[in-house]
Amino acid sequence: MVKLLSVGVLIVLFSAPVMAQEYQEHDSMLMDHGDGHLMDMAGGMVMGQNADTLPGGCDSISETKEITVHAGHKYAEKFPGRMFAFDTQEFKFKPCTKLTVHFVNEDNVRHQWMMHGLPKYLYPKGMFHLEATGPSKISGTLILPPGDKTYLVHCDIAQHMEKGMKAQLKVGEGDGDLPSIPGVTAYVIADDYKATLPELMAKAASDIDSAPAIAVAASPAPKTTVQQDNSVISGVTVIGLALGLLAAPFLARKFKGMSVSEVVAYVFDLLRAFIDLVVNLSARLIKLIATNKNKILPGK
Ligand SMILES: [Cu+2]
């Protein structure tokens, strides 16, 4: 009974703060692990925190800026084919700006605001990184380096960047644009929404008809052995053709100025060397197996 009561008390204690506020504030609970690494027990983390060390080349802090970045599924709705996004895809600051980022995660999953390419003597692994699990807010501060450079900002959770959670931060004029920033730059792999599903299915069907050998090879269980043989032959043929195509320029150079009989002799020499190699290797393999057996047998 006492056990049950204490479990009940614990549940109430732990659920109270969750019920009290929809968004958790991580900033007051963070523990400083040193080296700019702060963490709490609720999935909040700051890495590369630096509020007072000037990067090399900065004489002073040029500006002090504060931004709030929201992250969530709903910000991706305006980008077709994307699943997650920040509410801002491009940031721009003067060199040597002291920047505080308030990161608000609005999804029930983990998101990050991870910046790459910073000087490694000041930022571990060249990263400044905010992380929040579930709907919550976390804040961190860094001092931007001097010079014109474009930095990648993304969420590093598997597939979140590919699904749209990607931005660029330009210091000074930046040094170009990064690809696949939703709404800013073109996607490296563009989704095609022009074709309708029946059209795509018809195309897939005709592809299968025109390539029966590949279809047989790809199917998990060929129905007849004849088909299986066909697939093996075609696979070997394809590999042979590929090797032949690759080797053709070298052989052409090699055979230049040789008579037909010389070429034939050369090819036979090559074949003999190859067969020798195979025989040698299998002899060694057999020897190895035999000696292993001998080692095992006396022990038994
Ligand atoms: Cu994410």
CSV table of C-alpha atoms and ligand atoms in Angstrom, one decimal:
chain,number,residue,atom,x,y,z
A,1,MET,CA,0.0,0.0,0.0
A,2,VAL,CA,2.8,2.4,0.9
A,3,LYS,CA,4.5,1.5,-2.3
A,4,LEU,CA,1.4,2.2,-4.3
A,5,LEU,CA,0.9,5.5,-2.6
A,6,SER,CA,4.5,6.6,-3.2
A,7,VAL,CA,4.2,5.6,-6.9
A,8,GLY,CA,1.1,7.7,-7.1
A,9,VAL,CA,2.8,10.7,-5.5
A,10,LEU,CA,5.7,10.3,-7.9
A,11,ILE,CA,3.4,10.2,-10.9
A,12,VAL,CA,1.6,13.4,-9.7
A,13,LEU,CA,4.9,15.1,-9.0
A,14,PHE,CA,6.3,14.3,-12.5
A,15,SER,CA,3.1,15.1,-14.4
A,16,ALA,CA,2.4,18.4,-12.7
A,17,PRO,CA,5.0,20.4,-14.6
A,18,VAL,CA,4.0,18.9,-17.9
A,19,MET,CA,0.4,19.8,-17.4
A,20,ALA,CA,1.2,23.2,-16.1
A,21,GLN,CA,2.8,24.4,-19.4
A,22,GLU,CA,2.7,23.2,-22.9
A,23,TYR,CA,6.2,24.4,-23.7
A,24,GLN,CA,9.0,23.4,-21.4
A,25,GLU,CA,11.6,26.0,-20.7
A,26,HIS,CA,15.0,24.2,-20.7
A,27,ASP,CA,17.1,27.3,-19.9
A,28,SER,CA,16.7,27.2,-16.1
A,29,MET,CA,17.3,23.5,-15.7
A,30,LEU,CA,20.5,23.2,-17.7
A,31,MET,CA,23.6,21.7,-16.1
A,32,ASP,CA,26.9,23.1,-17.3
A,33,HIS,CA,29.2,20.2,-18.3
A,34,GLY,CA,32.1,22.6,-19.2
A,35,ASP,CA,33.4,23.3,-22.7
A,36,GLY,CA,30.2,25.1,-23.6
A,37,HIS,CA,28.2,21.9,-23.2
A,38,LEU,CA,25.0,22.2,-21.3
A,39,MET,CA,22.3,19.5,-20.7
A,40,ASP,CA,19.3,18.7,-18.7
A,41,MET,CA,17.4,15.5,-18.0
A,42,ALA,CA,14.4,16.4,-20.2
A,43,GLY,CA,16.2,16.2,-23.6
A,44,GLY,CA,17.5,19.8,-23.8
A,45,MET,CA,21.1,20.4,-24.9
A,46,VAL,CA,23.4,23.2,-25.9
A,47,MET,CA,26.8,22.5,-27.4
A,48,GLY,CA,29.4,25.1,-28.4
A,49,GLN,CA,28.0,27.7,-26.0
A,50,ASN,CA,30.3,30.7,-26.1
A,51,ALA,CA,29.2,34.1,-24.8
A,52,ASP,CA,32.6,35.7,-24.0
A,53,THR,CA,35.6,34.4,-26.1
A,54,LEU,CA,36.2,36.4,-29.2
A,55,PRO,CA,37.1,34.3,-32.3
A,56,GLY,CA,40.5,35.1,-33.8
A,57,GLY,CA,40.3,38.1,-36.1
A,58,CYS,CA,37.5,39.8,-34.1
A,59,ASP,CA,38.7,42.9,-32.2
A,60,SER,CA,35.4,43.3,-30.5
A,61,ILE,CA,31.8,42.2,-30.6
A,62,SER,CA,30.3,44.0,-33.6
A,63,GLU,CA,26.6,43.6,-32.6
A,64,THR,CA,24.5,41.7,-30.1
A,65,LYS,CA,21.6,40.0,-31.7
A,66,GLU,CA,18.8,37.7,-30.5
A,67,ILE,CA,16.6,35.5,-32.7
A,68,THR,CA,13.8,33.1,-32.1
A,69,VAL,CA,13.7,30.1,-34.4
A,70,HIS,CA,10.6,27.8,-34.5
A,71,ALA,CA,10.9,24.3,-35.7
A,72,GLY,CA,8.1,22.0,-36.7
A,73,HIS,CA,6.1,20.0,-39.2
A,74,LYS,CA,3.7,22.9,-39.8
A,75,TYR,CA,6.4,25.2,-41.2
A,76,ALA,CA,7.0,22.6,-43.9
A,77,GLU,CA,3.5,22.7,-45.2
A,78,LYS,CA,4.3,25.4,-47.7
A,79,PHE,CA,7.2,23.4,-49.2
A,80,PRO,CA,5.7,20.5,-51.3
A,81,GLY,CA,7.3,17.1,-50.5
A,82,ARG,CA,8.9,18.4,-47.3
A,83,MET,CA,8.0,17.1,-43.8
A,84,PHE,CA,9.9,19.3,-41.3
A,85,ALA,CA,11.2,22.9,-41.5
A,86,PHE,CA,12.4,25.9,-39.5
A,87,ASP,CA,10.2,29.0,-39.8
A,88,THR,CA,13.2,30.8,-41.2
A,89,GLN,CA,15.5,29.4,-43.9
A,90,GLU,CA,18.1,32.1,-44.2
A,91,PHE,CA,19.9,34.2,-41.6
A,92,LYS,CA,22.4,37.0,-42.1
A,93,PHE,CA,24.6,38.7,-39.5
A,94,LYS,CA,27.7,40.9,-39.4
A,95,PRO,CA,31.0,39.2,-38.7
A,96,CYS,CA,31.8,39.0,-34.9
A,97,THR,CA,28.1,39.2,-33.9
A,98,LYS,CA,27.3,37.9,-30.5
A,99,LEU,CA,24.2,35.8,-31.4
A,100,THR,CA,21.7,34.3,-28.9
A,101,VAL,CA,19.3,31.8,-30.5
A,102,HIS,CA,16.0,30.9,-28.8
A,103,PHE,CA,15.0,27.6,-30.4
A,104,VAL,CA,11.4,26.5,-30.0
A,105,ASN,CA,10.5,23.0,-31.0
A,106,GLU,CA,6.8,22.7,-31.7
A,107,ASP,CA,6.7,19.0,-32.6
A,108,ASN,CA,6.4,15.9,-30.4
A,109,VAL,CA,9.8,14.7,-31.7
A,110,ARG,CA,13.4,15.8,-31.2
A,111,HIS,CA,14.7,18.7,-33.3
A,112,GLN,CA,18.0,20.5,-33.5
A,113,TRP,CA,19.4,23.8,-34.7
A,114,MET,CA,22.9,22.7,-35.6
A,115,MET,CA,25.4,25.0,-37.1
A,116,HIS,CA,28.5,23.6,-38.8
A,117,GLY,CA,31.9,25.0,-40.0
A,118,LEU,CA,32.8,27.1,-37.1
A,119,PRO,CA,36.4,27.4,-36.0
A,120,LYS,CA,37.3,24.2,-34.2
A,121,TYR,CA,39.7,25.9,-31.7
A,122,LEU,CA,36.7,27.6,-30.2
A,123,TYR,CA,33.7,25.3,-31.0
A,124,PRO,CA,34.1,21.6,-30.4
A,125,LYS,CA,33.8,19.8,-33.8
A,126,GLY,CA,33.2,23.2,-35.3
A,127,MET,CA,29.6,23.1,-34.1
A,128,PHE,CA,27.1,25.2,-32.3
A,129,HIS,CA,24.1,23.0,-31.4
A,130,LEU,CA,20.8,23.5,-29.7
A,131,GLU,CA,18.6,20.4,-29.2
A,132,ALA,CA,15.1,20.1,-27.8
A,133,THR,CA,13.0,17.0,-27.3
A,134,GLY,CA,9.3,17.5,-27.7
A,135,PRO,CA,7.5,20.8,-27.5
A,136,SER,CA,10.0,23.0,-25.7
A,137,LYS,CA,12.3,26.0,-25.8
A,138,ILE,CA,16.1,26.1,-25.4
A,139,SER,CA,18.5,29.0,-25.8
A,140,GLY,CA,22.2,29.3,-26.5
A,141,THR,CA,24.8,32.0,-27.4
A,142,LEU,CA,27.8,32.0,-29.7
A,143,ILE,CA,30.0,34.6,-31.2
A,144,LEU,CA,30.2,34.5,-35.0
A,145,PRO,CA,33.6,34.4,-36.6
A,146,PRO,CA,34.9,37.2,-38.9
A,147,GLY,CA,35.0,37.0,-42.7
A,148,ASP,CA,32.3,36.3,-45.3
A,149,LYS,CA,31.1,32.7,-45.0
A,150,THR,CA,27.9,30.7,-45.4
A,151,TYR,CA,27.2,28.2,-42.7
A,152,LEU,CA,24.9,25.2,-42.8
A,153,VAL,CA,22.2,25.1,-40.2
A,154,HIS,CA,20.2,21.9,-40.0
A,155,CYS,CA,18.5,19.3,-37.8
A,156,ASP,CA,20.8,16.2,-37.7
A,157,ILE,CA,18.1,13.7,-36.6
A,158,ALA,CA,18.0,11.1,-39.3
A,159,GLN,CA,16.2,12.3,-42.5
A,160,HIS,CA,15.0,15.6,-40.9
A,161,MET,CA,17.4,17.7,-43.0
A,162,GLU,CA,16.5,15.7,-46.2
A,163,LYS,CA,12.9,16.3,-45.3
A,164,GLY,CA,13.4,20.1,-45.2
A,165,MET,CA,14.8,21.1,-41.8
A,166,LYS,CA,17.7,23.0,-43.4
A,167,ALA,CA,18.8,26.6,-43.5
A,168,GLN,CA,21.8,28.8,-44.2
A,169,LEU,CA,23.4,31.4,-42.0
A,170,LYS,CA,25.5,34.0,-43.8
A,171,VAL,CA,28.1,35.9,-42.0
A,172,GLY,CA,29.0,39.1,-43.8
A,173,GLU,CA,28.2,38.6,-47.5
A,174,GLY,CA,28.5,34.8,-47.1
A,175,ASP,CA,30.4,32.7,-49.7
A,176,GLY,CA,27.6,31.4,-51.8
A,177,ASP,CA,24.3,29.5,-51.4
A,178,LEU,CA,23.8,26.0,-50.2
A,179,PRO,CA,21.7,23.6,-52.2
A,180,SER,CA,18.2,22.3,-51.2
A,181,ILE,CA,17.3,25.1,-48.8
A,182,PRO,CA,13.5,25.1,-48.9
A,183,GLY,CA,12.2,28.2,-50.6
A,184,VAL,CA,15.7,29.6,-51.1
A,185,THR,CA,17.7,27.4,-53.4
A,186,ALA,CA,16.9,24.6,-55.8
A,187,TYR,CA,16.6,21.0,-54.6
A,188,VAL,CA,19.4,18.7,-55.6
A,189,ILE,CA,16.8,15.9,-56.0
A,190,ALA,CA,13.6,17.5,-57.2
A,191,ASP,CA,10.3,15.8,-56.7
A,192,ASP,CA,8.1,15.5,-59.8
A,193,TYR,CA,4.4,16.1,-59.2
A,194,LYS,CA,3.5,16.6,-62.8
A,195,ALA,CA,2.8,13.0,-63.7
A,196,THR,CA,-0.4,11.4,-62.3
A,197,LEU,CA,-0.4,8.0,-60.5
A,198,PRO,CA,-2.1,6.1,-63.4
A,199,GLU,CA,0.6,7.5,-65.8
A,200,LEU,CA,3.4,6.5,-63.4
A,201,MET,CA,2.0,3.0,-63.1
A,202,ALA,CA,1.6,2.6,-66.9
A,203,LYS,CA,5.2,3.8,-67.3
A,204,ALA,CA,6.5,1.3,-64.6
A,205,ALA,CA,4.5,-1.5,-66.3
A,206,SER,CA,6.1,-0.7,-69.7
A,207,ASP,CA,9.5,-0.5,-68.1
A,208,ILE,CA,9.0,-4.0,-66.8
A,209,ASP,CA,7.9,-5.3,-70.2
A,210,SER,CA,10.9,-3.9,-72.0
A,211,ALA,CA,13.4,-5.3,-69.5
A,212,PRO,CA,12.3,-8.9,-68.8
A,213,ALA,CA,15.8,-10.1,-67.8
A,214,ILE,CA,16.2,-7.4,-65.1
A,215,ALA,CA,12.7,-8.1,-63.9
A,216,VAL,CA,13.4,-11.8,-63.5
A,217,ALA,CA,16.7,-11.1,-61.7
A,218,ALA,CA,14.9,-8.7,-59.3
A,219,SER,CA,12.0,-11.0,-58.5
A,220,PRO,CA,12.7,-12.9,-55.2
A,221,ALA,CA,11.7,-16.4,-56.3
A,222,PRO,CA,11.9,-17.3,-60.0
A,223,LYS,CA,9.1,-19.8,-60.8
A,224,THR,CA,11.1,-22.1,-63.1
A,225,THR,CA,14.8,-23.0,-63.2
A,226,VAL,CA,14.9,-22.0,-66.9
A,227,GLN,CA,14.1,-18.5,-65.9
A,228,GLN,CA,16.7,-18.6,-63.2
A,229,ASP,CA,19.4,-19.8,-65.6
A,230,ASN,CA,18.4,-17.0,-68.0
A,231,SER,CA,18.9,-14.4,-65.2
A,232,VAL,CA,22.3,-15.9,-64.3
A,233,ILE,CA,23.5,-15.8,-67.9
A,234,SER,CA,22.3,-12.3,-68.4
A,235,GLY,CA,23.9,-11.1,-65.2
A,236,VAL,CA,27.3,-12.7,-66.2
A,237,THR,CA,26.9,-11.3,-69.7
A,238,VAL,CA,26.3,-7.8,-68.3
A,239,ILE,CA,29.3,-8.0,-66.0
A,240,GLY,CA,31.5,-9.3,-68.9
A,241,LEU,CA,30.3,-6.6,-71.2
A,242,ALA,CA,31.0,-3.9,-68.6
A,243,LEU,CA,34.5,-5.3,-68.0
A,244,GLY,CA,35.2,-5.6,-71.7
A,245,LEU,CA,34.1,-2.0,-72.3
A,246,LEU,CA,36.3,-0.8,-69.4
A,247,ALA,CA,39.3,-2.8,-70.6
A,248,ALA,CA,38.9,-2.0,-74.3
A,249,PRO,CA,40.9,1.3,-74.4
A,250,PHE,CA,43.8,-0.3,-72.5
A,251,LEU,CA,43.9,-3.3,-74.7
A,252,ALA,CA,43.6,-1.2,-77.8
A,253,ARG,CA,46.7,0.7,-76.7
A,254,LYS,CA,48.5,-2.5,-75.8
A,255,PHE,CA,47.7,-4.2,-79.1
A,256,LYS,CA,48.6,-1.3,-81.3
A,257,GLY,CA,51.2,-2.3,-83.9
A,258,MET,CA,50.9,-6.1,-83.0
A,259,SER,CA,50.1,-8.7,-85.6
A,260,VAL,CA,47.1,-11.0,-85.1
A,261,SER,CA,49.2,-13.9,-84.0
A,262,GLU,CA,51.0,-11.7,-81.4
A,263,VAL,CA,47.7,-10.6,-80.0
A,264,VAL,CA,46.4,-14.2,-79.8
A,265,ALA,CA,49.7,-15.3,-78.1
A,266,TYR,CA,49.3,-12.4,-75.6
A,267,VAL,CA,45.7,-13.3,-74.8
A,268,PHE,CA,46.7,-16.9,-74.2
A,269,ASP,CA,49.5,-15.8,-72.0
A,270,LEU,CA,47.1,-13.7,-70.0
A,271,LEU,CA,44.7,-16.7,-69.7
A,272,ARG,CA,47.5,-19.0,-68.6
A,273,ALA,CA,48.6,-16.5,-65.9
A,274,PHE,CA,45.0,-16.2,-64.7
A,275,ILE,CA,44.5,-20.0,-64.6
A,276,ASP,CA,47.8,-20.4,-62.7
A,277,LEU,CA,46.6,-17.8,-60.2
A,278,VAL,CA,43.3,-19.6,-59.7
A,279,VAL,CA,45.0,-23.0,-59.3
A,280,ASN,CA,47.5,-21.6,-56.9
A,281,LEU,CA,44.9,-19.9,-54.7
A,282,SER,CA,42.7,-23.0,-54.6
A,283,ALA,CA,45.7,-25.1,-53.7
A,284,ARG,CA,46.5,-22.8,-50.8
A,285,LEU,CA,42.9,-22.8,-49.7
A,286,ILE,CA,42.8,-26.6,-49.6
A,287,LYS,CA,46.0,-26.7,-47.7
A,288,LEU,CA,44.7,-24.2,-45.2
A,289,ILE,CA,41.5,-26.2,-44.7
A,290,ALA,CA,43.5,-29.4,-44.4
A,291,THR,CA,45.9,-28.0,-41.8
A,292,ASN,CA,43.0,-26.6,-39.8
A,293,LYS,CA,41.5,-30.0,-39.7
A,294,ASN,CA,44.7,-31.5,-38.5
A,295,LYS,CA,44.9,-29.0,-35.7
A,296,ILE,CA,41.3,-29.7,-34.6
A,297,LEU,CA,41.4,-33.5,-34.8
A,298,PRO,CA,44.0,-34.2,-32.0
A,299,GLY,CA,42.0,-32.1,-29.6
A,300,LYS,CA,38.8,-34.1,-30.0
B,1,CU,CU,14.5,17.4,-36.4
